Coordinates of C-alpha atoms in Angstrom, one line a residue:
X949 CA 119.3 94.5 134.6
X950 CA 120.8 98.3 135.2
X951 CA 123.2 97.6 132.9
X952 CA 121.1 96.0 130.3
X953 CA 118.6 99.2 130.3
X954 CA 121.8 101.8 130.1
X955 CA 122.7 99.6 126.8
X956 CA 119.4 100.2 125.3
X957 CA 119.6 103.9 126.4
X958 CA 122.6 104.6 124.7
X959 CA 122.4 102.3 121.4
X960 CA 118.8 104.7 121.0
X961 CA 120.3 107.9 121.8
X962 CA 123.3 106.6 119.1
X963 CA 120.7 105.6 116.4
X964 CA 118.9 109.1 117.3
X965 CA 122.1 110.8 116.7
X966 CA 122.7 109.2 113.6
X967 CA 119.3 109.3 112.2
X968 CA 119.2 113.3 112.6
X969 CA 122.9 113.5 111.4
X970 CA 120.9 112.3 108.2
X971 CA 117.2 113.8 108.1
X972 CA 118.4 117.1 109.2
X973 CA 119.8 118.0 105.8
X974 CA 116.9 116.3 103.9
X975 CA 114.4 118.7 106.1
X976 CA 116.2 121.6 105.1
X977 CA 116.6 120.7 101.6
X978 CA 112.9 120.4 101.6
X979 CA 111.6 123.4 103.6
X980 CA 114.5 125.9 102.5
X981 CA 113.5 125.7 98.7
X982 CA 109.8 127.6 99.7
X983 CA 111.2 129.6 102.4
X984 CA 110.8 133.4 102.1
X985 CA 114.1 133.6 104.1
X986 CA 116.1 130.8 103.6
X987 CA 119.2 130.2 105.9
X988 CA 121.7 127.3 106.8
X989 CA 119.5 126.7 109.8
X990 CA 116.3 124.4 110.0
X991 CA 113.1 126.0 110.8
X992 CA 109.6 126.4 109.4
X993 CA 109.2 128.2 106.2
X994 CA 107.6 130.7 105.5
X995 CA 106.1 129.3 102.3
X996 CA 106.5 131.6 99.1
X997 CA 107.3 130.4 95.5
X998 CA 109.9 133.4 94.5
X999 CA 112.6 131.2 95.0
X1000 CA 111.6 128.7 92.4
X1001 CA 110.6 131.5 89.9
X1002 CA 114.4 132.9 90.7
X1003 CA 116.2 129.5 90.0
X1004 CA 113.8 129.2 86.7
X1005 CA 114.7 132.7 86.2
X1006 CA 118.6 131.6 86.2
X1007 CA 120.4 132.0 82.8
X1008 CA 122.5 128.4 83.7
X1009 CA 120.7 127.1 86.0
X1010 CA 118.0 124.8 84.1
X1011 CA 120.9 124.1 81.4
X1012 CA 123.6 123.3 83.7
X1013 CA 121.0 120.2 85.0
X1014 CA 120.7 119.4 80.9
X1015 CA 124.4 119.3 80.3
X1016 CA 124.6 116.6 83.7
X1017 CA 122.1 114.6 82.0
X1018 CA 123.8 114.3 78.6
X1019 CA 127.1 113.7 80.4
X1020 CA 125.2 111.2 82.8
X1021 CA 123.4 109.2 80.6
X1022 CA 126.7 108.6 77.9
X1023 CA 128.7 107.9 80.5
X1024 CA 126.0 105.5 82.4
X1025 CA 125.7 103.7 78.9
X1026 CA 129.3 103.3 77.9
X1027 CA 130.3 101.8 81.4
X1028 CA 127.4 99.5 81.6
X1029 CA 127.8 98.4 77.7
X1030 CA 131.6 97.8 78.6
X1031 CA 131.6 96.3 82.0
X1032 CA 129.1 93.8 80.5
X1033 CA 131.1 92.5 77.8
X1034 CA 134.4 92.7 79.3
X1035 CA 133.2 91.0 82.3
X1036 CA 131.2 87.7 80.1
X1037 CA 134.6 87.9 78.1
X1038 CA 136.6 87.8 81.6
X1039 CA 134.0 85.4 83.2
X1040 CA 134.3 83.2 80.1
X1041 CA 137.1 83.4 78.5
X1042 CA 140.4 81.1 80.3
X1043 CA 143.1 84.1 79.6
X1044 CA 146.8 83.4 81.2
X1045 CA 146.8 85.7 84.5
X1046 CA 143.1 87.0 84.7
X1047 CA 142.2 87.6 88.1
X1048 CA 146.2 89.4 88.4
X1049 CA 144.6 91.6 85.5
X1050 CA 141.9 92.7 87.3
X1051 CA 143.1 93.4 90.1
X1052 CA 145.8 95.5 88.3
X1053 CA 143.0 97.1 86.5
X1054 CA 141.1 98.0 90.1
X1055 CA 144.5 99.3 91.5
X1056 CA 145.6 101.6 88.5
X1057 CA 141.8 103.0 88.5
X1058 CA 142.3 103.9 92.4
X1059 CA 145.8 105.2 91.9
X1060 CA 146.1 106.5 88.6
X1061 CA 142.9 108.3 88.0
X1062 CA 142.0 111.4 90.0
X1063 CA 144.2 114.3 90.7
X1064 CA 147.2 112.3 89.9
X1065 CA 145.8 112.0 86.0
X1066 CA 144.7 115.5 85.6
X1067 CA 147.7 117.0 83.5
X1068 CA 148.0 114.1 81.2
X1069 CA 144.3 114.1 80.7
X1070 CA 143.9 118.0 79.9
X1071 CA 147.0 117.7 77.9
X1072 CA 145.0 114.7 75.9
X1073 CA 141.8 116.0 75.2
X1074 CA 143.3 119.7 74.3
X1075 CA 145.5 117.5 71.7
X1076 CA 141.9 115.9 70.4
X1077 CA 139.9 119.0 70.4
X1078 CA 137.5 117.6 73.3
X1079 CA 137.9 120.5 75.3
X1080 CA 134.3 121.7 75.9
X1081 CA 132.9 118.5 74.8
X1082 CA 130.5 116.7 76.6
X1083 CA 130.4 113.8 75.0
X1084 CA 134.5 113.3 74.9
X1085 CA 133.9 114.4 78.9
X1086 CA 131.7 111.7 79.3
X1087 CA 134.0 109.3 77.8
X1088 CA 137.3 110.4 80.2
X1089 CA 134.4 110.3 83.3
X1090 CA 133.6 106.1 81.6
X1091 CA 137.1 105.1 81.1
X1092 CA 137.4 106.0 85.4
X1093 CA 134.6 104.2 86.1
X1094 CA 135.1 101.3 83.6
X1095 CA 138.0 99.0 86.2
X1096 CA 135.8 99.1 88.8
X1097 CA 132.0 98.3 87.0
X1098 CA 134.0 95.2 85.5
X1099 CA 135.4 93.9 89.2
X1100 CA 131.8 94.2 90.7
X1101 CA 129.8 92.6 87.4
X1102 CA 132.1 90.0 86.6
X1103 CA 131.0 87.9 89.9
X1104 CA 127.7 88.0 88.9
X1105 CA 128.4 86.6 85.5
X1106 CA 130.1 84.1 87.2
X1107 CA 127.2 83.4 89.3
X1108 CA 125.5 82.3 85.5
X1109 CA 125.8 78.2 85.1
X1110 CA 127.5 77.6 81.9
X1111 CA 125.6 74.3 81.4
X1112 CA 122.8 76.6 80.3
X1113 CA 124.9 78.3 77.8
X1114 CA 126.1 75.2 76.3
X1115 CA 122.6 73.9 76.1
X1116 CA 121.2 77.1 74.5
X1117 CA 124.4 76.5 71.8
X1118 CA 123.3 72.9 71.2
X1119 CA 119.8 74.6 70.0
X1120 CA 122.0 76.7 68.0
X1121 CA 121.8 79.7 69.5
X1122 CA 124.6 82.1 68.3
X1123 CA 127.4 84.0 70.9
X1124 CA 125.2 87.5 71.4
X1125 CA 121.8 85.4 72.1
X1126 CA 123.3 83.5 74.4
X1127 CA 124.6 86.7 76.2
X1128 CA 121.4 88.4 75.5
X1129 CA 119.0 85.8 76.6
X1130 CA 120.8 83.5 79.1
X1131 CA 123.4 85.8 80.6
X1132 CA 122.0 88.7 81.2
X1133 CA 118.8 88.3 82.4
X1134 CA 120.3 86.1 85.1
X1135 CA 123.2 89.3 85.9
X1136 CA 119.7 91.5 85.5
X1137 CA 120.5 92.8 89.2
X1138 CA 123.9 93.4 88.9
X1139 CA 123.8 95.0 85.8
X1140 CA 121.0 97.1 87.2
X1141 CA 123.6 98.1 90.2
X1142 CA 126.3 98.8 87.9
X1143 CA 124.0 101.3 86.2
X1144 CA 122.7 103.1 89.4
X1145 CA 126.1 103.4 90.7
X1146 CA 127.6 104.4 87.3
X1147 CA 125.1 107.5 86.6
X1148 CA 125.3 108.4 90.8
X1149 CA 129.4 108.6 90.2
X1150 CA 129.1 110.4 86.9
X1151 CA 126.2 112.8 88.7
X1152 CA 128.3 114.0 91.0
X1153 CA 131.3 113.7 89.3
X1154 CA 133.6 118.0 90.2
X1155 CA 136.9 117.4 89.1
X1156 CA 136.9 116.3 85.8
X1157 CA 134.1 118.3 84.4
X1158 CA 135.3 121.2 86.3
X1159 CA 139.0 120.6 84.6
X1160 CA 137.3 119.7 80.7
X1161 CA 134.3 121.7 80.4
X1162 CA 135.7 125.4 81.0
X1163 CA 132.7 127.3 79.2
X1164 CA 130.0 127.9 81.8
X1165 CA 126.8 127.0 79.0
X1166 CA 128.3 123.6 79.1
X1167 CA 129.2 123.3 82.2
X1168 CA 127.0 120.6 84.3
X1169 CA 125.1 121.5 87.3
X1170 CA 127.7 120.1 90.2
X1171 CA 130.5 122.4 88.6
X1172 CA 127.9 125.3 88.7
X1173 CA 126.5 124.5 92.3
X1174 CA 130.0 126.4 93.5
X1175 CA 129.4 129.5 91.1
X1176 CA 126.2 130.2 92.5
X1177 CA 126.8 133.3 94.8
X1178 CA 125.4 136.9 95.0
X1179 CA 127.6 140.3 94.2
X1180 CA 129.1 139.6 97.6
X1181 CA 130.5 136.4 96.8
X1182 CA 128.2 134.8 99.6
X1183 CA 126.4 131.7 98.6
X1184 CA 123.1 132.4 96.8
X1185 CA 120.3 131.0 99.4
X1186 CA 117.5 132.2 96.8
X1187 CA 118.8 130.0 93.9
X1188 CA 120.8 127.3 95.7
X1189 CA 118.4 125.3 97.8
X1190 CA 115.4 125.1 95.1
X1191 CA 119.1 123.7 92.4
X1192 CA 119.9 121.6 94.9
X1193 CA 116.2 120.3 95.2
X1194 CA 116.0 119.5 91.4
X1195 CA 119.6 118.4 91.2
X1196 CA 118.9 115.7 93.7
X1197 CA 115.8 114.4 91.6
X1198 CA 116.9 112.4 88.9
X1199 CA 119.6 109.9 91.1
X1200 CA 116.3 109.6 93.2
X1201 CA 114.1 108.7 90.4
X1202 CA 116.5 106.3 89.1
X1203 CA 117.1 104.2 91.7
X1204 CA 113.2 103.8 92.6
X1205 CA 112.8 103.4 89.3
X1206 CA 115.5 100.2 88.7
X1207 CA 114.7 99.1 92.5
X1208 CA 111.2 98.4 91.6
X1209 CA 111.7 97.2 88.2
X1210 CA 115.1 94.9 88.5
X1211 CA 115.9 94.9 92.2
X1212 CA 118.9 94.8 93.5
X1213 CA 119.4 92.0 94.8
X1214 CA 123.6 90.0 95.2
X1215 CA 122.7 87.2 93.4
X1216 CA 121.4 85.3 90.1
X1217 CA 118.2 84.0 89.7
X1218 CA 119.3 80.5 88.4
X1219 CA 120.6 77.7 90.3
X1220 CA 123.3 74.8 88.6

């Protein structure tokens, strides 16, 4: 019985552990931003609004978040557009060594992209002229994410019965409304968590902006989060935790947002 109550005793002390290893840093993130005196510690604020006026105040600060949005939202688009075809054409389609080509696709996007991929990239987009653009940026930032979003969406297409296509086709329905009204509103969810994950990777996405976008107007706001320091080259506890407030608010939108209205749920919504 001892032993049975020092079990429960230690999984809660665990789980207490854990949960403030994660609510600690969402308390301060939420306190610090109308603190008077904001440090890296957690205590109760003394409640002002200057910070907020200060990161307003900021001559990058509301544009860097702009520039993360445009590079977000082409990047989001052309990896869920992509994915979705390539996977119905993967899922559909009877080509000679398929599942060897995705897996080769998933391994080359691990290996090959990153640091690794950096020169060859730079050298790339210096030869195109794309330096400085965000919507070539966005593109490089898709093309990393691309391997992956069509590993994960493909078995949900396969989840889709074909008899239902082929029944839609003997009603004459052509190729793209049979993808548009039988396939994917039965990959709704995973089509929905191809886009969340898509615009959270691009969100945070250092590297490659940090490598492509070398003005500091376009630069978005997680390459500008590390400028943010005083004359001392200290971090910039004024600015920093009201940016990181508003920084954090669109990935948390969106997913409420496609939570509520698609779910995510691991599975179609039609049964053969």
């Amino acid at each position: 019985m001892s032993g049975l109550v020092l079990r429960r005793i230690g999984y809660t002390v665990f789980m207490a552990v854990v949960l403030a290893f994660f609510a600690i840093p969402m308390l301060w993130l939420a306190s610090a931003p109308f603190d008077s005196r904001p440090g890296l510690g957690l205590r109760w604020p003394d409640w002002t609004l200057d910070n907020v006026r200060a990161t307003f105040e900021h001559p990058y600060a509301l544009g860097s978040l702009v520039n993360s949005l445009i590079l977000c939202v082409v990047a989001t688009a052309v990896t869920t557009l992509c994915a979705t075809l390539a996977a119905y054409a993967l899922s559909r389609v009877r080509i000679p060594g398929r599942d060897v080509l995705l897996y080769v696709l998933l391994l080359l996007s691990s290996v090959v992209t990153g640091t690794a991929a950096m020169v060859p990239i730079f050298v790339m987009m210096k030869q195109l002229g794309l330096i400085n653009s965000h919507y070539g940026t966005a593109l490089v930032i898709a093309a990393g994410m691309l391997p992956a979003a069509i590993f994960i969406l493909k078995d949900f297409v396969d989840a889709v019965p074909r008899s239902y296509e082929e029944s839609a086709r003997v009603f004459g329905a052509s190729p793209g409304q049979v993808l548009r009204h039988v396939v994917l509103p039965v990959a709704r969810p995973g089509i929905a968590t191809i886009l969340v994950w898509s615009f959270v990777q691009a969100w945070g996405n250092f590297l490659l902006p940090f490598l492509l976008l070398r003005d500091v107007e376009t630069q978005p706001g997680a390459v500008l989060l590390q400028t943010l320091r005083d004359e001392g080259g200290t971090a910039n506890l004024t600015v920093i935790p009201v940016f990181s407030l508003l920084y954090s608010i669109p990935v948390v939108a969106l997913y409420l947002f496609v939570s509520k209205r698609y779910g995510f749920r691991f599975h179609g919504g039609i049964k053969a």
